[in-house]
Amino acid sequence: MIDSMKERMMQEAMGQITPSETPVAQAFAHAIASIEARQMAAITRLAEAADVDEAAVGHLDAGAREEQLLGLADALADDRMEDWWLDEVAAGHLDDPDRAADYLGMDREAWVDQIATWGENYRQAAPDHVEGMTDAQIADLHVRETFGIPLREFTREVVDWTRGEAVEGVLAGNLSSTTSSIHRVAAELED
Protein backbone atom coordinates (compact mmCIF):
# COMPACT_ATOMS: atom_id res chain seq x y z
CA MET A 1 0.00 0.00 0.00
CA ILE A 2 2.70 2.49 0.98
CA ASP A 3 4.82 1.52 -2.05
CA SER A 4 1.93 2.15 -4.42
CA MET A 5 1.28 5.54 -2.79
CA LYS A 6 4.96 6.46 -3.18
CA GLU A 7 4.89 5.38 -6.80
CA ARG A 8 1.77 7.41 -7.49
CA MET A 9 3.27 10.48 -5.79
CA MET A 10 6.45 10.12 -7.87
CA GLN A 11 4.41 9.88 -11.08
CA GLU A 12 2.44 12.98 -10.13
CA ALA A 13 5.64 14.85 -9.33
CA MET A 14 7.17 13.82 -12.66
CA GLY A 15 4.08 15.10 -14.45
CA GLN A 16 4.66 18.51 -12.91
CA ILE A 17 8.20 18.81 -14.28
CA THR A 18 8.59 20.73 -17.49
CA PRO A 19 11.82 19.49 -19.11
CA SER A 20 12.58 22.81 -20.80
CA GLU A 21 12.74 24.50 -17.40
CA THR A 22 15.36 22.17 -15.96
CA PRO A 23 18.99 23.31 -15.93
CA VAL A 24 20.16 19.95 -17.28
CA ALA A 25 17.89 20.12 -20.34
CA GLN A 26 18.83 23.75 -20.92
CA ALA A 27 22.54 22.88 -20.72
CA PHE A 28 22.15 19.97 -23.16
CA ALA A 29 20.12 22.06 -25.61
CA HIS A 30 22.66 24.89 -25.44
CA ALA A 31 25.59 22.53 -25.98
CA ILE A 32 23.96 20.73 -28.91
CA ALA A 33 22.85 23.97 -30.58
CA SER A 34 26.30 25.54 -30.16
CA ILE A 35 28.09 22.51 -31.59
CA GLU A 36 25.70 22.31 -34.54
CA ALA A 37 26.08 26.02 -35.27
CA ARG A 38 29.88 25.74 -35.29
CA GLN A 39 29.78 22.65 -37.51
CA MET A 40 27.40 24.27 -39.97
CA ALA A 41 29.54 27.40 -40.14
CA ALA A 42 32.64 25.28 -40.71
CA ILE A 43 31.12 23.17 -43.50
CA THR A 44 29.73 26.27 -45.19
CA ARG A 45 33.20 27.83 -45.05
CA LEU A 46 34.72 24.62 -46.44
CA ALA A 47 32.14 24.43 -49.22
CA GLU A 48 32.81 28.02 -50.20
CA ALA A 49 36.58 27.49 -50.14
CA ALA A 50 36.21 24.38 -52.32
CA ASP A 51 33.74 26.24 -54.58
CA VAL A 52 31.01 23.63 -53.99
CA ASP A 53 28.00 25.87 -53.40
CA GLU A 54 25.48 23.04 -53.15
CA ALA A 55 27.35 21.71 -50.10
CA ALA A 56 26.87 24.92 -48.11
CA VAL A 57 24.42 24.35 -45.26
CA GLY A 58 23.99 27.95 -44.20
CA HIS A 59 23.82 29.58 -40.81
CA LEU A 60 22.10 28.09 -37.76
CA ASP A 61 20.45 30.35 -35.22
CA ALA A 62 21.66 28.60 -32.06
CA GLY A 63 19.03 30.30 -29.89
CA ALA A 64 16.19 29.12 -32.11
CA ARG A 65 17.70 25.63 -32.21
CA GLU A 66 17.86 25.55 -28.40
CA GLU A 67 14.18 26.50 -28.26
CA GLN A 68 13.35 23.77 -30.76
CA LEU A 69 15.18 21.11 -28.75
CA LEU A 70 13.55 22.22 -25.49
CA GLY A 71 10.15 22.29 -27.20
CA LEU A 72 10.75 18.74 -28.41
CA ALA A 73 11.58 17.63 -24.85
CA ASP A 74 8.39 19.22 -23.54
CA ALA A 75 6.30 17.68 -26.33
CA LEU A 76 7.67 14.23 -25.59
CA ALA A 77 7.12 14.63 -21.85
CA ASP A 78 3.55 15.89 -22.38
CA ASP A 79 2.78 13.21 -24.99
CA ARG A 80 1.92 15.78 -27.64
CA MET A 81 4.60 14.97 -30.17
CA GLU A 82 2.20 14.84 -33.12
CA ASP A 83 0.84 18.35 -32.52
CA TRP A 84 4.31 19.74 -31.86
CA TRP A 85 5.69 18.18 -35.03
CA LEU A 86 2.87 19.59 -37.14
CA ASP A 87 3.35 23.07 -35.65
CA GLU A 88 7.13 23.18 -35.54
CA VAL A 89 8.35 20.96 -38.36
CA ALA A 90 5.60 20.37 -40.90
CA ALA A 91 4.55 24.02 -40.86
CA GLY A 92 7.89 24.80 -42.51
CA HIS A 93 6.99 22.94 -45.69
CA LEU A 94 3.24 22.18 -45.70
CA ASP A 95 0.67 24.78 -46.67
CA ASP A 96 -1.96 23.51 -44.22
CA PRO A 97 -0.28 21.48 -41.46
CA ASP A 98 -3.36 21.38 -39.24
CA ARG A 99 -5.32 19.68 -41.99
CA ALA A 100 -2.51 17.16 -42.41
CA ALA A 101 -3.13 15.87 -38.88
CA ASP A 102 -5.79 13.50 -40.21
CA TYR A 103 -3.17 11.74 -42.34
CA LEU A 104 -0.27 11.74 -39.86
CA GLY A 105 0.97 8.17 -39.42
CA MET A 106 -2.02 6.76 -41.32
CA ASP A 107 -1.89 3.02 -41.89
CA ARG A 108 -1.27 1.84 -45.44
CA GLU A 109 -4.74 0.39 -46.06
CA ALA A 110 -6.48 3.58 -44.92
CA TRP A 111 -4.12 5.62 -47.13
CA VAL A 112 -4.91 3.50 -50.20
CA ASP A 113 -8.61 3.96 -49.45
CA GLN A 114 -8.13 7.73 -49.09
CA ILE A 115 -6.44 7.96 -52.49
CA ALA A 116 -9.33 6.02 -54.06
CA THR A 117 -11.85 8.28 -52.33
CA TRP A 118 -10.17 11.40 -53.69
CA GLY A 119 -10.26 9.82 -57.14
CA GLU A 120 -14.00 9.14 -56.87
CA ASN A 121 -14.77 12.58 -55.44
CA TYR A 122 -12.84 14.46 -58.14
CA ARG A 123 -14.36 12.35 -60.92
CA GLN A 124 -17.84 13.23 -59.63
CA ALA A 125 -17.15 16.91 -58.95
CA ALA A 126 -14.93 17.79 -61.92
CA PRO A 127 -14.90 14.95 -64.47
CA ASP A 128 -13.48 17.10 -67.28
CA HIS A 129 -10.62 18.31 -65.08
CA VAL A 130 -9.43 14.79 -64.17
CA GLU A 131 -10.43 12.82 -67.27
CA GLY A 132 -7.96 10.02 -67.95
CA MET A 133 -6.14 10.49 -64.65
CA THR A 134 -5.42 7.62 -62.27
CA ASP A 135 -6.35 7.77 -58.60
CA ALA A 136 -2.69 8.42 -57.77
CA GLN A 137 -2.51 11.32 -60.25
CA ILE A 138 -5.69 12.81 -58.81
CA ALA A 139 -4.33 12.37 -55.28
CA ASP A 140 -1.12 14.12 -56.34
CA LEU A 141 -3.16 17.00 -57.75
CA HIS A 142 -5.21 17.22 -54.55
CA VAL A 143 -2.19 17.07 -52.24
CA ARG A 144 -0.31 19.70 -54.26
CA GLU A 145 -3.32 22.03 -54.17
CA THR A 146 -4.06 21.41 -50.48
CA PHE A 147 -0.61 21.05 -48.92
CA GLY A 148 1.75 22.50 -51.52
CA ILE A 149 3.94 19.41 -51.94
CA PRO A 150 3.90 16.37 -54.24
CA LEU A 151 2.05 13.20 -53.21
CA ARG A 152 5.27 11.21 -52.87
CA GLU A 153 6.75 13.73 -50.42
CA PHE A 154 3.47 13.98 -48.50
CA THR A 155 3.34 10.20 -48.19
CA ARG A 156 6.94 10.00 -46.98
CA GLU A 157 6.76 12.94 -44.57
CA VAL A 158 3.19 12.73 -43.25
CA VAL A 159 1.49 9.41 -43.99
CA ASP A 160 4.56 7.30 -43.17
CA TRP A 161 5.32 9.48 -40.13
CA THR A 162 6.43 7.74 -36.96
CA ARG A 163 7.26 9.27 -33.62
CA GLY A 164 10.71 7.67 -33.56
CA GLU A 165 11.70 8.89 -37.00
CA ALA A 166 10.31 12.34 -36.24
CA VAL A 167 12.38 12.60 -33.06
CA GLU A 168 15.46 11.33 -34.87
CA GLY A 169 14.90 13.82 -37.68
CA VAL A 170 14.74 16.74 -35.26
CA LEU A 171 17.66 15.57 -33.16
CA ALA A 172 19.97 14.45 -35.96
CA GLY A 173 18.80 16.49 -38.95
CA ASN A 174 21.54 19.09 -38.78
CA LEU A 175 24.23 16.47 -38.22
CA SER A 176 22.98 14.47 -41.21
CA SER A 177 22.97 17.61 -43.32
CA THR A 178 26.55 18.53 -42.43
CA THR A 179 27.71 14.94 -42.99
CA SER A 180 26.13 14.92 -46.45
CA SER A 181 27.79 18.24 -47.21
CA ILE A 182 31.19 16.92 -46.16
CA HIS A 183 30.74 13.99 -48.54
CA ARG A 184 29.73 16.34 -51.40
CA VAL A 185 32.84 18.47 -50.88
CA ALA A 186 35.03 15.37 -50.64
CA ALA A 187 33.54 13.96 -53.88
CA GLU A 188 34.14 17.25 -55.66
CA LEU A 189 37.73 17.44 -54.44
CA GLU A 190 38.38 13.82 -55.46
CA ASP A 191 37.32 14.52 -59.06
XYZ file of C-alpha atoms in Angstrom:
191
model
C 0.000 0.000 0.000
C 2.697 2.489 0.979
C 4.823 1.519 -2.049
C 1.929 2.149 -4.417
C 1.283 5.535 -2.792
C 4.962 6.461 -3.179
C 4.894 5.375 -6.796
C 1.765 7.413 -7.494
C 3.268 10.485 -5.790
C 6.447 10.120 -7.868
C 4.411 9.877 -11.077
C 2.439 12.978 -10.131
C 5.643 14.849 -9.326
C 7.166 13.823 -12.663
C 4.078 15.102 -14.449
C 4.660 18.509 -12.910
C 8.200 18.806 -14.278
C 8.590 20.735 -17.489
C 11.821 19.487 -19.106
C 12.585 22.814 -20.796
C 12.738 24.497 -17.402
C 15.360 22.167 -15.958
C 18.986 23.309 -15.931
C 20.158 19.946 -17.281
C 17.895 20.119 -20.338
C 18.835 23.746 -20.922
C 22.541 22.883 -20.719
C 22.151 19.974 -23.157
C 20.118 22.058 -25.607
C 22.661 24.890 -25.437
C 25.589 22.530 -25.983
C 23.960 20.729 -28.905
C 22.853 23.966 -30.577
C 26.300 25.539 -30.158
C 28.091 22.515 -31.593
C 25.699 22.305 -34.543
C 26.080 26.022 -35.269
C 29.878 25.741 -35.288
C 29.780 22.648 -37.506
C 27.403 24.273 -39.972
C 29.538 27.403 -40.138
C 32.643 25.280 -40.711
C 31.117 23.172 -43.496
C 29.730 26.268 -45.191
C 33.202 27.829 -45.053
C 34.721 24.616 -46.443
C 32.137 24.427 -49.222
C 32.812 28.019 -50.198
C 36.584 27.489 -50.136
C 36.206 24.381 -52.317
C 33.738 26.243 -54.579
C 31.011 23.633 -53.993
C 28.003 25.869 -53.402
C 25.476 23.038 -53.152
C 27.349 21.710 -50.099
C 26.875 24.923 -48.110
C 24.416 24.355 -45.255
C 23.992 27.955 -44.204
C 23.817 29.577 -40.814
C 22.103 28.091 -37.765
C 20.446 30.351 -35.222
C 21.656 28.601 -32.063
C 19.032 30.297 -29.892
C 16.186 29.123 -32.114
C 17.696 25.627 -32.208
C 17.856 25.554 -28.395
C 14.178 26.501 -28.257
C 13.346 23.773 -30.763
C 15.178 21.114 -28.749
C 13.548 22.218 -25.490
C 10.155 22.286 -27.204
C 10.751 18.743 -28.408
C 11.580 17.631 -24.849
C 8.388 19.216 -23.536
C 6.302 17.684 -26.330
C 7.670 14.234 -25.594
C 7.116 14.632 -21.850
C 3.553 15.893 -22.379
C 2.782 13.206 -24.987
C 1.922 15.785 -27.639
C 4.597 14.967 -30.169
C 2.205 14.842 -33.120
C 0.841 18.350 -32.522
C 4.311 19.744 -31.858
C 5.693 18.179 -35.033
C 2.867 19.589 -37.138
C 3.348 23.069 -35.651
C 7.133 23.182 -35.544
C 8.353 20.962 -38.363
C 5.596 20.373 -40.899
C 4.554 24.019 -40.856
C 7.887 24.803 -42.513
C 6.988 22.944 -45.695
C 3.242 22.183 -45.698
C 0.670 24.780 -46.671
C -1.962 23.508 -44.221
C -0.280 21.476 -41.463
C -3.362 21.384 -39.239
C -5.323 19.681 -41.989
C -2.511 17.160 -42.415
C -3.131 15.870 -38.883
C -5.789 13.497 -40.209
C -3.167 11.743 -42.341
C -0.268 11.740 -39.860
C 0.972 8.174 -39.420
C -2.023 6.764 -41.317
C -1.895 3.020 -41.894
C -1.268 1.843 -45.438
C -4.743 0.389 -46.059
C -6.476 3.579 -44.924
C -4.120 5.622 -47.133
C -4.907 3.498 -50.203
C -8.614 3.957 -49.447
C -8.126 7.729 -49.092
C -6.441 7.956 -52.487
C -9.329 6.015 -54.060
C -11.853 8.283 -52.333
C -10.166 11.401 -53.689
C -10.261 9.818 -57.144
C -14.000 9.143 -56.868
C -14.773 12.584 -55.445
C -12.843 14.459 -58.138
C -14.358 12.352 -60.920
C -17.837 13.233 -59.629
C -17.145 16.908 -58.948
C -14.931 17.788 -61.924
C -14.903 14.950 -64.466
C -13.478 17.103 -67.276
C -10.617 18.306 -65.080
C -9.434 14.788 -64.173
C -10.427 12.821 -67.265
C -7.960 10.018 -67.955
C -6.137 10.489 -64.650
C -5.417 7.615 -62.271
C -6.353 7.770 -58.603
C -2.693 8.425 -57.767
C -2.511 11.319 -60.249
C -5.693 12.808 -58.813
C -4.334 12.374 -55.282
C -1.119 14.123 -56.343
C -3.163 17.000 -57.748
C -5.215 17.219 -54.547
C -2.192 17.065 -52.240
C -0.308 19.695 -54.258
C -3.316 22.027 -54.173
C -4.056 21.413 -50.485
C -0.610 21.045 -48.925
C 1.749 22.500 -51.523
C 3.938 19.411 -51.939
C 3.903 16.370 -54.240
C 2.055 13.202 -53.209
C 5.271 11.210 -52.871
C 6.750 13.728 -50.421
C 3.473 13.980 -48.503
C 3.338 10.201 -48.190
C 6.938 10.001 -46.983
C 6.756 12.937 -44.566
C 3.186 12.725 -43.250
C 1.493 9.415 -43.993
C 4.565 7.300 -43.174
C 5.319 9.480 -40.132
C 6.426 7.737 -36.959
C 7.258 9.266 -33.617
C 10.711 7.667 -33.560
C 11.699 8.887 -36.997
C 10.314 12.343 -36.242
C 12.379 12.601 -33.064
C 15.455 11.332 -34.868
C 14.905 13.824 -37.676
C 14.738 16.741 -35.265
C 17.665 15.572 -33.161
C 19.974 14.447 -35.962
C 18.799 16.489 -38.947
C 21.540 19.094 -38.776
C 24.232 16.467 -38.221
C 22.976 14.473 -41.208
C 22.971 17.611 -43.315
C 26.551 18.525 -42.427
C 27.708 14.938 -42.990
C 26.131 14.925 -46.448
C 27.792 18.245 -47.212
C 31.194 16.918 -46.161
C 30.744 13.993 -48.544
C 29.731 16.344 -51.399
C 32.840 18.474 -50.880
C 35.033 15.369 -50.645
C 33.543 13.959 -53.877
C 34.144 17.249 -55.662
C 37.733 17.442 -54.440
C 38.381 13.817 -55.458
C 37.323 14.523 -59.055
